[in-house]
CSV table of C-alpha atoms and ligand atoms in Angstrom, one decimal:
chain,number,residue,atom,x,y,z
U,19,MET,CA,147.8,359.1,27.8
U,20,ASN,CA,147.5,359.6,24.2
U,21,ILE,CA,143.6,361.1,23.5
U,22,SER,CA,142.6,361.3,19.9
U,23,VAL,CA,139.2,363.6,20.2
U,24,VAL,CA,136.8,363.7,17.0
U,25,GLY,CA,134.7,367.2,16.2
U,26,THR,CA,136.2,369.8,17.9
U,27,GLY,CA,133.2,372.0,18.4
U,28,TYR,CA,132.3,373.5,21.7
U,29,VAL,CA,132.5,369.5,23.8
U,30,GLY,CA,135.5,368.5,21.9
U,31,LEU,CA,137.4,371.6,21.9
U,32,VAL,CA,137.6,372.3,25.0
U,33,SER,CA,137.8,368.5,26.3
U,34,GLY,CA,140.4,368.7,24.4
U,35,VAL,CA,142.5,371.3,25.1
U,36,CYS,CA,141.6,371.1,28.9
U,37,LEU,CA,142.6,367.9,29.0
U,38,ALA,CA,145.9,368.9,27.6
U,39,GLU,CA,146.7,371.5,30.1
U,40,LYS,CA,146.0,368.3,32.7
U,41,GLY,CA,149.4,366.8,31.0
U,42,HIS,CA,147.4,363.7,28.5
U,43,THR,CA,148.6,364.3,24.3
U,44,ILE,CA,145.7,365.2,22.3
U,45,ALA,CA,145.5,364.6,18.8
U,46,CYS,CA,141.7,367.4,17.4
U,47,VAL,CA,140.4,365.4,14.6
U,48,ASP,CA,137.9,367.5,12.0
U,49,LEU,CA,136.1,367.3,8.7
U,50,ASP,CA,136.5,371.5,8.6
U,51,ALA,CA,139.8,372.1,7.5
U,52,ALA,CA,139.6,375.2,8.6
U,53,LYS,CA,138.4,374.7,12.3
U,54,VAL,CA,142.2,372.6,11.8
U,55,ALA,CA,144.3,375.5,11.0
U,56,LYS,CA,142.7,377.8,13.2
U,57,ILE,CA,143.8,375.1,16.3
U,58,ASN,CA,147.2,374.7,15.2
U,59,GLN,CA,147.7,378.7,14.8
U,60,GLY,CA,146.0,378.7,18.3
U,61,ILE,CA,143.2,380.4,17.7
U,62,PRO,CA,139.7,379.6,19.2
U,63,PRO,CA,137.0,378.9,16.3
U,64,ILE,CA,134.7,379.4,18.8
U,65,TYR,CA,134.6,382.1,21.3
U,66,GLU,CA,134.6,380.9,25.2
U,67,LYS,CA,135.7,382.7,28.4
U,68,GLY,CA,140.1,381.2,28.9
U,69,LEU,CA,140.1,379.1,25.8
U,70,GLU,CA,142.3,381.3,23.6
U,71,GLU,CA,145.2,381.5,26.6
U,72,LEU,CA,144.9,377.5,27.1
U,73,LEU,CA,144.7,376.5,22.8
U,74,GLN,CA,147.8,378.6,22.9
U,75,ARG,CA,149.8,377.5,25.5
U,76,ASN,CA,148.9,373.9,24.3
U,77,ALA,CA,148.3,374.2,20.6
U,78,GLY,CA,151.7,373.1,18.7
U,79,ARG,CA,152.6,370.6,22.4
U,80,SER,CA,150.4,368.8,23.9
U,81,LEU,CA,147.7,369.5,21.9
U,82,THR,CA,147.5,369.1,17.6
U,83,ALA,CA,144.8,369.6,15.5
U,84,THR,CA,143.8,367.1,11.9
U,85,THR,CA,141.7,366.1,9.9
U,86,ASP,CA,143.5,362.8,9.1
U,87,LEU,CA,141.8,360.3,11.8
U,88,ARG,CA,143.1,357.2,10.7
U,89,THR,CA,146.6,358.9,12.1
U,90,ALA,CA,145.0,360.2,15.1
U,91,VAL,CA,142.9,357.3,16.5
U,92,MET,CA,146.6,354.7,16.0
U,93,GLU,CA,148.6,357.2,17.6
U,94,SER,CA,146.2,357.5,20.6
U,95,GLU,CA,144.9,354.7,22.7
U,96,VAL,CA,141.4,356.6,23.4
U,97,SER,CA,139.2,358.2,20.8
U,98,LEU,CA,136.3,360.6,22.1
U,99,ILE,CA,133.2,361.1,19.9
U,100,ALA,CA,132.0,364.0,20.1
U,101,VAL,CA,130.2,365.1,17.2
U,102,GLY,CA,126.7,366.8,17.4
U,103,THR,CA,123.5,365.1,17.7
U,104,PRO,CA,121.1,367.4,16.1
U,105,PHE,CA,117.3,366.5,16.4
U,106,ASP,CA,116.0,366.0,13.4
U,107,GLY,CA,112.2,367.3,13.7
U,108,SER,CA,111.0,364.3,15.0
U,109,ALA,CA,113.9,362.2,16.0
U,110,ILE,CA,117.6,362.4,17.4
U,111,ASP,CA,119.7,362.4,14.6
U,112,LEU,CA,122.9,359.7,14.8
U,113,LYS,CA,124.5,360.6,11.3
U,114,TYR,CA,127.1,361.8,12.8
U,115,ILE,CA,127.8,359.4,15.2
U,116,ARG,CA,127.5,356.9,13.1
U,117,GLU,CA,130.0,357.9,10.5
U,118,VAL,CA,132.3,358.8,13.3
U,119,ALA,CA,131.8,355.7,14.9
U,120,ARG,CA,132.2,353.7,11.1
U,121,GLN,CA,135.7,355.4,10.7
U,122,ILE,CA,136.7,354.4,13.6
U,123,GLY,CA,136.1,350.6,13.6
U,124,GLU,CA,138.1,350.6,10.2
U,125,VAL,CA,141.1,351.8,12.1
U,126,LEU,CA,140.7,349.6,14.9
U,127,ARG,CA,140.4,346.8,11.7
U,128,ASP,CA,144.4,347.7,11.4
U,129,LYS,CA,145.0,348.6,15.1
U,130,GLN,CA,146.7,345.9,17.3
U,131,SER,CA,146.9,347.4,20.9
U,132,TYR,CA,143.5,347.2,22.9
U,133,HIS,CA,141.8,350.6,22.2
U,134,LEU,CA,138.6,352.7,24.1
U,135,VAL,CA,136.1,354.4,22.1
U,136,VAL,CA,134.2,357.5,24.3
U,137,VAL,CA,130.8,358.1,23.4
U,138,LYS,CA,130.9,362.1,25.1
U,139,SER,CA,128.1,363.0,22.8
U,140,THR,CA,124.4,363.4,24.0
U,141,VAL,CA,122.9,360.5,22.6
U,142,ILE,CA,119.1,359.8,23.6
U,143,PRO,CA,119.6,356.1,26.0
U,144,GLY,CA,120.8,353.0,24.1
U,145,THR,CA,122.0,354.7,21.3
U,146,THR,CA,126.3,353.8,22.4
U,147,ASP,CA,125.1,350.1,23.1
U,148,ASP,CA,122.7,349.4,20.3
U,149,VAL,CA,123.8,351.7,17.2
U,150,VAL,CA,127.4,352.4,18.2
U,151,ARG,CA,129.3,349.4,19.5
U,152,PRO,CA,128.0,347.2,16.6
U,153,ILE,CA,128.9,349.8,14.1
U,154,LEU,CA,132.1,349.2,15.3
U,155,GLU,CA,131.9,345.7,15.6
U,156,GLU,CA,131.3,345.2,11.3
U,157,ALA,CA,133.4,347.7,10.5
U,158,SER,CA,136.1,346.2,12.9
U,159,GLY,CA,135.7,342.9,12.7
U,160,LYS,CA,136.4,343.0,15.9
U,161,GLN,CA,134.7,342.0,19.5
U,162,ALA,CA,133.5,344.8,22.2
U,163,GLY,CA,134.9,343.7,25.1
U,164,THR,CA,137.6,341.7,24.0
U,165,HIS,CA,139.7,343.7,21.4
U,166,PHE,CA,138.8,347.1,22.1
U,167,GLY,CA,136.6,348.9,24.9
U,168,VAL,CA,133.3,351.0,24.8
U,169,CYS,CA,132.5,354.0,27.2
U,170,MET,CA,129.1,357.3,26.9
U,171,ASN,CA,130.5,359.8,29.1
U,172,PRO,CA,128.1,362.5,28.9
U,173,GLU,CA,129.8,366.1,29.1
U,174,PHE,CA,128.1,368.4,31.7
U,175,LEU,CA,129.8,371.5,30.8
U,176,ARG,CA,127.8,375.1,30.2
U,177,GLU,CA,128.4,377.2,27.7
U,178,GLY,CA,130.3,380.4,28.7
U,179,GLU,CA,131.8,378.2,31.2
U,180,ALA,CA,133.1,375.8,29.6
U,181,ILE,CA,136.5,375.8,30.1
U,182,GLN,CA,135.7,376.3,34.2
U,183,ASP,CA,133.3,373.5,34.2
U,184,PHE,CA,135.8,371.5,32.4
U,185,MET,CA,138.7,371.9,34.8
U,186,TYR,CA,136.5,371.9,38.0
U,187,PRO,CA,133.6,369.4,37.2
U,188,ASP,CA,131.2,368.5,40.0
U,189,ARG,CA,130.9,364.8,38.6
U,190,ILE,CA,131.9,362.4,36.0
U,191,VAL,CA,130.2,359.7,34.7
U,192,LEU,CA,131.5,356.1,33.3
U,193,GLY,CA,129.2,354.2,31.6
U,194,GLY,CA,130.9,351.1,30.1
U,195,ILE,CA,130.3,348.0,28.7
U,196,ASP,CA,132.0,346.0,31.3
U,197,GLU,CA,135.0,347.2,33.9
U,198,ARG,CA,138.0,347.3,31.4
U,199,SER,CA,136.5,349.9,29.6
U,200,ASN,CA,135.9,352.0,32.5
U,201,ASP,CA,138.7,351.5,34.3
U,202,LYS,CA,140.6,352.6,31.1
U,203,LEU,CA,138.7,356.0,31.3
U,204,GLY,CA,138.5,356.4,34.6
U,205,GLU,CA,142.7,355.8,34.1
U,206,MET,CA,142.2,359.0,31.6
U,207,TYR,CA,140.3,360.5,34.1
U,208,SER,CA,143.2,360.1,37.0
U,209,VAL,CA,143.6,363.9,36.6
U,210,PHE,CA,140.8,364.9,38.3
U,211,PRO,CA,141.2,363.0,41.4
U,212,ASP,CA,139.3,364.8,44.1
U,213,VAL,CA,135.6,364.1,41.8
U,214,ASP,CA,133.0,362.2,42.7
U,215,LYS,CA,132.6,359.9,39.3
U,216,LEU,CA,130.0,357.6,38.6
U,217,ARG,CA,130.5,354.5,37.0
U,218,THR,CA,127.5,352.9,35.7
U,219,SER,CA,126.3,351.0,32.4
U,220,CYS,CA,126.5,353.1,28.8
U,221,LYS,CA,122.9,353.1,28.4
U,222,THR,CA,122.6,354.6,32.8
U,223,ALA,CA,125.1,357.4,31.5
U,224,GLU,CA,122.8,358.5,29.2
U,225,MET,CA,119.7,358.4,30.6
U,226,ILE,CA,121.4,361.0,33.7
U,227,LYS,CA,122.5,363.8,31.1
U,228,TYR,CA,118.7,363.7,29.8
U,229,SER,CA,117.6,363.4,32.9
U,230,ALA,CA,119.7,366.4,33.9
U,231,ASN,CA,119.2,369.0,31.2
U,232,SER,CA,115.1,367.9,31.0
U,233,LEU,CA,114.9,368.6,34.9
U,234,LEU,CA,116.7,372.1,34.4
U,235,ALA,CA,114.9,372.7,31.1
U,236,THR,CA,112.4,372.3,33.1
U,237,MET,CA,112.5,374.8,36.2
U,238,ILE,CA,113.3,377.4,33.6
U,239,SER,CA,109.9,376.9,31.7
U,240,PHE,CA,107.9,376.7,35.6
U,241,SER,CA,109.4,380.1,36.0
U,242,ASN,CA,108.2,380.8,32.7
U,243,GLU,CA,104.5,379.7,33.3
U,244,ILE,CA,104.5,381.1,36.9
U,245,GLY,CA,105.4,384.8,35.1
U,246,ASN,CA,102.9,384.8,32.7
U,247,LEU,CA,100.7,384.0,35.2
U,248,CYS,CA,101.8,386.9,37.4
U,249,ALA,CA,101.6,389.3,34.4
U,250,ALA,CA,97.4,387.9,33.7
U,251,LEU,CA,96.7,388.4,37.3
U,252,GLY,CA,98.0,391.4,38.2
U,253,GLY,CA,99.5,393.4,40.8
U,254,ILE,CA,102.1,390.3,41.1
U,255,ASP,CA,105.8,391.0,40.1
U,256,VAL,CA,107.4,387.2,39.5
U,257,VAL,CA,111.0,388.7,40.1
U,258,ASP,CA,109.1,388.3,43.9
U,259,VAL,CA,107.6,386.0,44.1
U,260,MET,CA,110.5,383.3,42.5
U,261,TYR,CA,112.5,385.3,45.4
U,262,GLY,CA,110.4,383.7,47.8
U,263,VAL,CA,110.1,381.2,46.4
U,264,ARG,CA,114.1,380.6,46.4
U,265,LEU,CA,114.3,381.9,50.2
U,266,ASP,CA,113.1,378.0,50.8
U,267,LYS,CA,116.0,376.4,53.5
U,268,ARG,CA,116.0,373.8,51.2
U,269,LEU,CA,116.9,376.0,48.0
U,270,MET,CA,118.7,378.1,49.5
U,271,PRO,CA,119.8,376.7,52.7
U,272,ILE,CA,120.8,378.8,55.9
U,273,MET,CA,124.3,378.3,57.1
U,274,PRO,CA,125.0,378.4,60.8
U,275,ASP,CA,126.4,381.6,61.0
U,276,GLY,CA,123.0,383.2,59.5
U,277,THR,CA,124.4,383.4,55.9
U,278,ARG,CA,123.1,382.2,53.1
U,279,VAL,CA,124.1,379.7,49.9
U,280,THR,CA,122.9,380.6,46.7
U,281,PRO,CA,123.3,377.5,44.6
U,282,SER,CA,124.1,378.7,41.0
U,283,PHE,CA,121.0,376.3,39.8
U,284,THR,CA,118.5,379.1,41.5
U,285,THR,CA,119.0,380.9,38.7
U,286,TYR,CA,117.1,378.4,36.5
U,287,LEU,CA,113.9,379.8,39.1
U,288,GLU,CA,113.8,383.4,37.2
U,289,ALA,CA,111.5,384.2,34.6
U,290,GLY,CA,112.9,385.2,31.3
U,291,CYS,CA,111.9,385.1,27.4
U,292,GLY,CA,112.5,381.0,27.4
U,293,PHE,CA,115.7,378.6,27.4
U,294,GLY,CA,117.8,377.9,23.6
U,295,GLY,CA,120.8,376.8,22.9
U,296,SER,CA,121.7,373.4,21.1
U,297,CYS,CA,121.5,371.6,24.2
U,298,PHE,CA,118.1,372.3,26.1
U,299,PRO,CA,115.9,372.7,23.4
U,300,LYS,CA,117.3,369.4,21.3
U,301,ASP,CA,117.7,367.4,24.2
U,302,VAL,CA,113.7,367.5,25.7
U,303,LYS,CA,112.9,367.1,22.3
U,304,ALA,CA,114.8,364.5,21.7
U,305,LEU,CA,113.6,362.5,25.1
U,306,ILE,CA,110.0,363.2,24.0
U,307,ALA,CA,110.7,361.7,21.0
U,308,HIS,CA,112.8,358.4,22.8
U,309,GLY,CA,109.6,358.5,25.1
U,310,ARG,CA,106.5,358.2,22.2
U,311,ALA,CA,108.3,355.7,20.5
U,312,ALA,CA,108.7,353.4,23.7
U,313,GLY,CA,105.4,353.9,23.8
U,314,ARG,CA,105.8,356.6,27.4
U,315,PRO,CA,104.8,359.8,26.2
U,316,MET,CA,106.4,362.2,28.3
U,317,ASP,CA,103.4,364.9,29.0
U,318,LEU,CA,106.1,367.1,31.4
U,319,LEU,CA,108.6,367.4,28.8
U,320,GLU,CA,106.1,368.6,26.7
U,321,ALA,CA,104.2,371.1,28.4
U,322,VAL,CA,108.0,372.4,29.0
U,323,ILE,CA,108.7,372.6,25.3
U,324,GLN,CA,105.1,374.1,25.0
U,325,VAL,CA,106.1,376.8,27.0
U,326,ASN,CA,109.0,377.7,26.6
U,327,GLN,CA,107.8,377.8,22.5
U,328,GLN,CA,105.5,380.4,23.5
U,329,GLN,CA,108.0,382.6,25.4
U,330,PRO,CA,110.0,385.0,22.8
U,331,SER,CA,106.2,386.1,21.9
U,332,GLN,CA,105.9,386.9,25.5
U,333,VAL,CA,108.3,390.6,24.6
U,334,LEU,CA,106.7,390.8,21.3
U,335,GLY,CA,103.7,391.2,23.4
U,336,LEU,CA,104.9,393.8,25.7
U,337,LEU,CA,105.6,396.1,22.5
U,338,ARG,CA,102.1,395.5,21.5
U,339,LYS,CA,100.8,396.7,24.4
U,340,HIS,CA,102.8,400.5,23.2
U,341,PHE,CA,102.9,400.5,19.8
U,342,ALA,CA,100.1,399.4,17.7
U,343,SER,CA,102.7,398.6,15.2
U,344,PHE,CA,105.7,397.3,14.2
U,345,ALA,CA,106.0,399.1,11.0
U,346,GLY,CA,109.4,401.8,10.8
U,347,LEU,CA,109.5,400.9,14.8
U,348,GLN,CA,113.0,402.1,15.4
U,349,VAL,CA,113.9,399.4,18.0
U,350,ALA,CA,117.4,398.4,20.0
U,351,VAL,CA,117.6,394.1,20.8
U,352,LEU,CA,120.1,393.6,23.0
U,353,GLY,CA,121.7,390.4,23.6
U,354,LEU,CA,121.6,387.9,20.3
U,355,ALA,CA,123.7,384.9,22.3
U,356,PHE,CA,121.2,382.4,23.6
U,357,LYS,CA,122.7,383.4,27.2
U,358,PRO,CA,125.6,385.3,28.0
U,359,GLY,CA,128.8,383.9,28.3
U,360,THR,CA,128.8,382.6,24.7
U,361,ASP,CA,128.6,383.4,20.5
U,362,ASP,CA,126.4,380.6,20.2
U,363,VAL,CA,122.9,381.4,18.7
U,364,ARG,CA,121.7,378.6,18.4
U,365,GLU,CA,118.3,378.2,19.1
U,366,SER,CA,118.4,381.6,20.7
U,367,PRO,CA,115.1,383.7,21.9
U,368,ALA,CA,116.6,386.3,19.8
U,369,ILE,CA,115.6,384.5,16.8
U,370,PRO,CA,111.6,384.2,16.9
U,371,VAL,CA,111.6,387.7,18.4
U,372,VAL,CA,113.9,389.4,15.3
U,373,ASN,CA,112.5,387.5,13.2
U,374,ALA,CA,109.1,388.9,13.9
U,375,LEU,CA,110.2,392.1,14.1
U,376,LEU,CA,111.8,392.3,11.1
U,377,ALA,CA,109.0,390.2,9.2
U,378,GLU,CA,106.8,393.6,10.4
U,379,GLY,CA,108.2,396.4,9.5
U,380,ALA,CA,110.5,397.2,12.2
U,381,VAL,CA,114.1,399.3,11.9
U,382,VAL,CA,116.3,397.3,14.5
U,383,SER,CA,119.5,397.7,15.5
U,384,ALA,CA,121.3,394.6,17.4
U,385,TYR,CA,124.1,394.8,20.4
U,386,ASP,CA,125.7,392.2,21.6
U,387,PRO,CA,129.1,392.2,22.6
U,388,ILE,CA,130.8,388.6,21.1
U,389,ALA,CA,127.7,386.9,19.3
U,390,THR,CA,127.2,389.7,16.4
U,391,HIS,CA,129.2,387.8,14.0
U,392,GLU,CA,126.7,384.3,14.5
U,393,ALA,CA,123.8,386.4,14.4
U,394,ARG,CA,124.6,388.2,11.7
U,395,LYS,CA,124.5,384.6,9.5
U,396,LEU,CA,121.2,384.8,10.1
U,397,PHE,CA,119.7,387.5,9.6
U,398,GLY,CA,121.5,389.0,7.4
U,399,ASP,CA,122.0,393.2,6.9
U,400,THR,CA,118.2,393.9,5.6
U,401,GLY,CA,116.4,395.6,8.0
U,402,ILE,CA,119.4,394.9,11.1
U,403,THR,CA,122.2,397.4,11.5
U,404,TYR,CA,124.8,395.5,13.8
U,405,HIS,CA,127.1,397.7,16.3
U,406,LYS,CA,129.7,397.5,18.4
U,407,GLU,CA,129.1,399.9,21.1
U,408,LEU,CA,126.3,399.7,23.0
U,409,SER,CA,125.8,403.3,23.2
U,410,ASP,CA,125.8,403.4,19.2
U,411,ALA,CA,122.8,401.0,19.3
U,412,LEU,CA,120.7,402.8,21.5
U,413,ALA,CA,121.0,406.3,19.3
U,414,GLY,CA,117.2,407.0,18.3
U,415,VAL,CA,115.7,404.3,19.3
U,416,GLN,CA,111.9,403.9,20.0
U,417,ALA,CA,112.2,400.9,21.9
U,418,VAL,CA,114.4,399.3,24.1
U,419,VAL,CA,114.6,395.1,24.3
U,420,ILE,CA,116.5,393.4,26.4
U,421,LEU,CA,117.1,389.3,25.7
U,422,THR,CA,120.3,388.1,27.0
U,423,ARG,CA,121.7,388.5,30.3
U,424,TRP,CA,125.1,390.2,29.5
U,425,ASP,CA,126.6,392.3,32.5
U,426,GLU,CA,127.7,395.1,30.6
U,427,LEU,CA,123.3,395.9,29.9
U,428,ARG,CA,123.3,397.5,34.0
U,429,ARG,CA,124.7,399.7,33.0
U,430,LEU,CA,121.8,400.5,30.6
U,431,PRO,CA,119.3,403.0,33.3
U,432,GLY,CA,122.5,405.6,33.3
U,433,MET,CA,122.6,405.6,29.2
U,434,LEU,CA,119.1,405.5,28.8
U,435,VAL,CA,118.4,408.6,31.6
U,436,GLU,CA,120.5,410.4,28.7
U,437,LEU,CA,118.2,410.0,25.7
U,438,GLU,CA,115.3,412.2,25.1
U,439,PRO,CA,112.4,411.2,24.5
U,440,GLN,CA,112.7,408.2,27.1
U,441,PRO,CA,112.4,404.9,24.7
U,442,LEU,CA,110.0,401.8,26.2
U,443,LEU,CA,112.1,399.0,28.0
U,444,VAL,CA,111.8,395.2,27.6
U,445,ASP,CA,113.0,393.1,29.8
U,446,GLY,CA,113.5,389.7,28.4
U,447,ARG,CA,115.3,388.9,31.3
U,448,ARG,CA,114.2,390.7,34.4
U,449,MET,CA,118.0,391.8,35.0
U,450,LEU,CA,117.4,395.5,35.6
U,451,ASP,CA,115.8,397.3,38.8
U,452,ARG,CA,111.4,397.3,37.3
U,453,GLN,CA,112.4,401.2,39.1
U,454,SER,CA,115.6,401.8,37.3
U,455,VAL,CA,114.4,403.2,34.4
U,456,ALA,CA,111.5,405.2,33.1
U,457,ARG,CA,109.3,403.1,30.6
U,458,TYR,CA,109.9,399.7,32.3
U,459,GLU,CA,108.1,396.4,30.6
U,460,GLY,CA,109.7,393.1,31.8
U,461,ILE,CA,108.4,389.3,32.0
U,462,GLY,CA,106.1,388.5,34.3
U,463,LEU,CA,105.2,391.6,35.8
P,501,LIG,P1,128.8,371.7,17.3
P,501,LIG,O1,128.2,371.5,16.5
P,501,LIG,O2,129.6,372.5,18.7
P,501,LIG,O3,130.6,370.6,16.3
P,501,LIG,C1,130.5,369.3,16.0
P,501,LIG,C2,131.9,369.3,15.4
P,501,LIG,O4,131.7,368.1,15.1
P,501,LIG,C3,131.6,370.4,14.4
P,501,LIG,O5,133.0,370.7,14.1
P,501,LIG,C4,132.0,369.7,13.0
P,501,LIG,O6,132.8,369.4,12.1
P,501,LIG,C5,132.7,367.9,13.4
P,501,LIG,N1,132.2,366.6,13.1
P,501,LIG,C6,131.2,366.8,12.1
P,501,LIG,N2,130.8,365.2,11.7
P,501,LIG,C7,131.9,364.7,12.1
P,501,LIG,C8,133.4,363.7,11.2
P,501,LIG,N3,132.8,362.6,10.9
P,501,LIG,N4,134.5,363.8,11.9
P,501,LIG,C9,135.0,364.7,12.4
P,501,LIG,N5,134.7,365.7,13.0
P,501,LIG,C10,133.6,366.0,12.4
P,501,LIG,O7,128.7,370.5,18.8
P,501,LIG,P2,128.9,370.8,20.3
P,501,LIG,O8,128.1,372.1,20.6
P,501,LIG,O9,130.5,370.4,20.5
P,501,LIG,O10,128.0,368.6,20.7
P,501,LIG,C11,128.9,368.1,20.6
P,501,LIG,C12,127.9,367.0,21.7
P,501,LIG,O11,127.9,367.1,22.4
P,501,LIG,C13,126.5,367.0,21.0
P,501,LIG,O12,126.0,366.0,20.9
P,501,LIG,C14,125.6,368.4,21.8
P,501,LIG,O13,124.7,367.6,22.8
P,501,LIG,C15,127.0,367.6,23.5
P,501,LIG,N6,126.4,368.5,24.1
P,501,LIG,C16,127.0,369.5,23.7
P,501,LIG,C17,127.1,370.4,25.1
P,501,LIG,C18,127.0,372.2,24.5
P,501,LIG,O14,126.8,373.3,25.6
P,501,LIG,N7,127.2,372.8,23.9
P,501,LIG,C19,127.2,370.1,26.4
P,501,LIG,C20,126.8,369.2,26.5
P,501,LIG,C21,127.2,368.1,25.8
């Protein structure tokens, strides 16, 4: 199938590359000419494990990138919209969605054959039916359901595991305005024959995505709230508590041979310095705003956001227990990405922590295996030095703060023991054994 994908960020590029790998012919469209040029040379503009290899195999063959939306839509039968849907502080900002819908609609005016337009971006329930469809109809002068189809197909990939998640999905949700639209989208996804597919309306598909993200965010804030109480009560470690909670056989089922299954969602039941990224914070806030507008305030989700906003400050509080002032304090900040496996720093808990340290005069020694380039755009170079080697970041510091659960940070106990005097370690992700480091502080301890 010939498919155009508009927006080549994490979702658009990964979808395009994976669909090309699965045998489709893909035209990736983006406004950003530099991104387009990179993609055509087989250079991924973002970091995602396995992306470079798949891109190099498909770029210039089954996948091309372009800034020319008209030709890409004309020459394809399906267009996926994968542009950003930021939260503007009071509601979801649909300006990119509206703009792309209008541009596609204008092309459809001149297109004779049936075309399917699919919203892949995360949009608030009702957006595809009440915003995208009318814009397409107005710009094309044609009728949805007759001349073209419209679908909503939420994307569930996780940054850091995006290729794996797209290639081996757990479910595919096909929301369509009619059977014909869903049939066409089903044809595109026929390359995933063994995956559970849910056929539903656009509005339900939109709500599934928000509900899924809200549930995971709730699990994280729940774990953090329990952790904060453990710390306040004293004598209880949230790591032990949440392990005991997870041992419930409904969360970690026991197999007939006595072994445990550890579903990956149990990783959301661990305390830490909070969730970030381009999805959870903005999606939960957008749903709250939508609920409020609909006269249904969402008290639980409000609390989820509130707990999360306070969580990075727990790390600073643990530092303050040992240092009366941050002025001149030499601190290694380990992990700048919002989670391991990605270079994405959007809404990373590292942002408030590093900003507070810098504002109070600390001297920050930063290390992240892949997100340094992105972080530097945020923090600049004043008061902060970025290191390529973990060992260099530790030299001469009085405190070490872990903010991202990068696997390589498990080497820290062996490295810290070599240092004299021993720095304080603040484990914002509770990833190290608290006994493995001489001076240890952790969230929920
Ligand atoms: P992104 O910001 O990384 O990428 C968006 C891209 O769209 C950019 O490259 C931008 O240049 C391009 N763009 C904007 N306007 C355009 C236009 N008019 N024409 C062509 N290109 C245009 O965004 P993302 O992280 O890939 O997210 C996209 C959507 O998918 C969002 O709604 C997001 O919530 C959702 N989503 C993201 C993830 C994730 O892990 N990042 C997962 C699931 C769903």
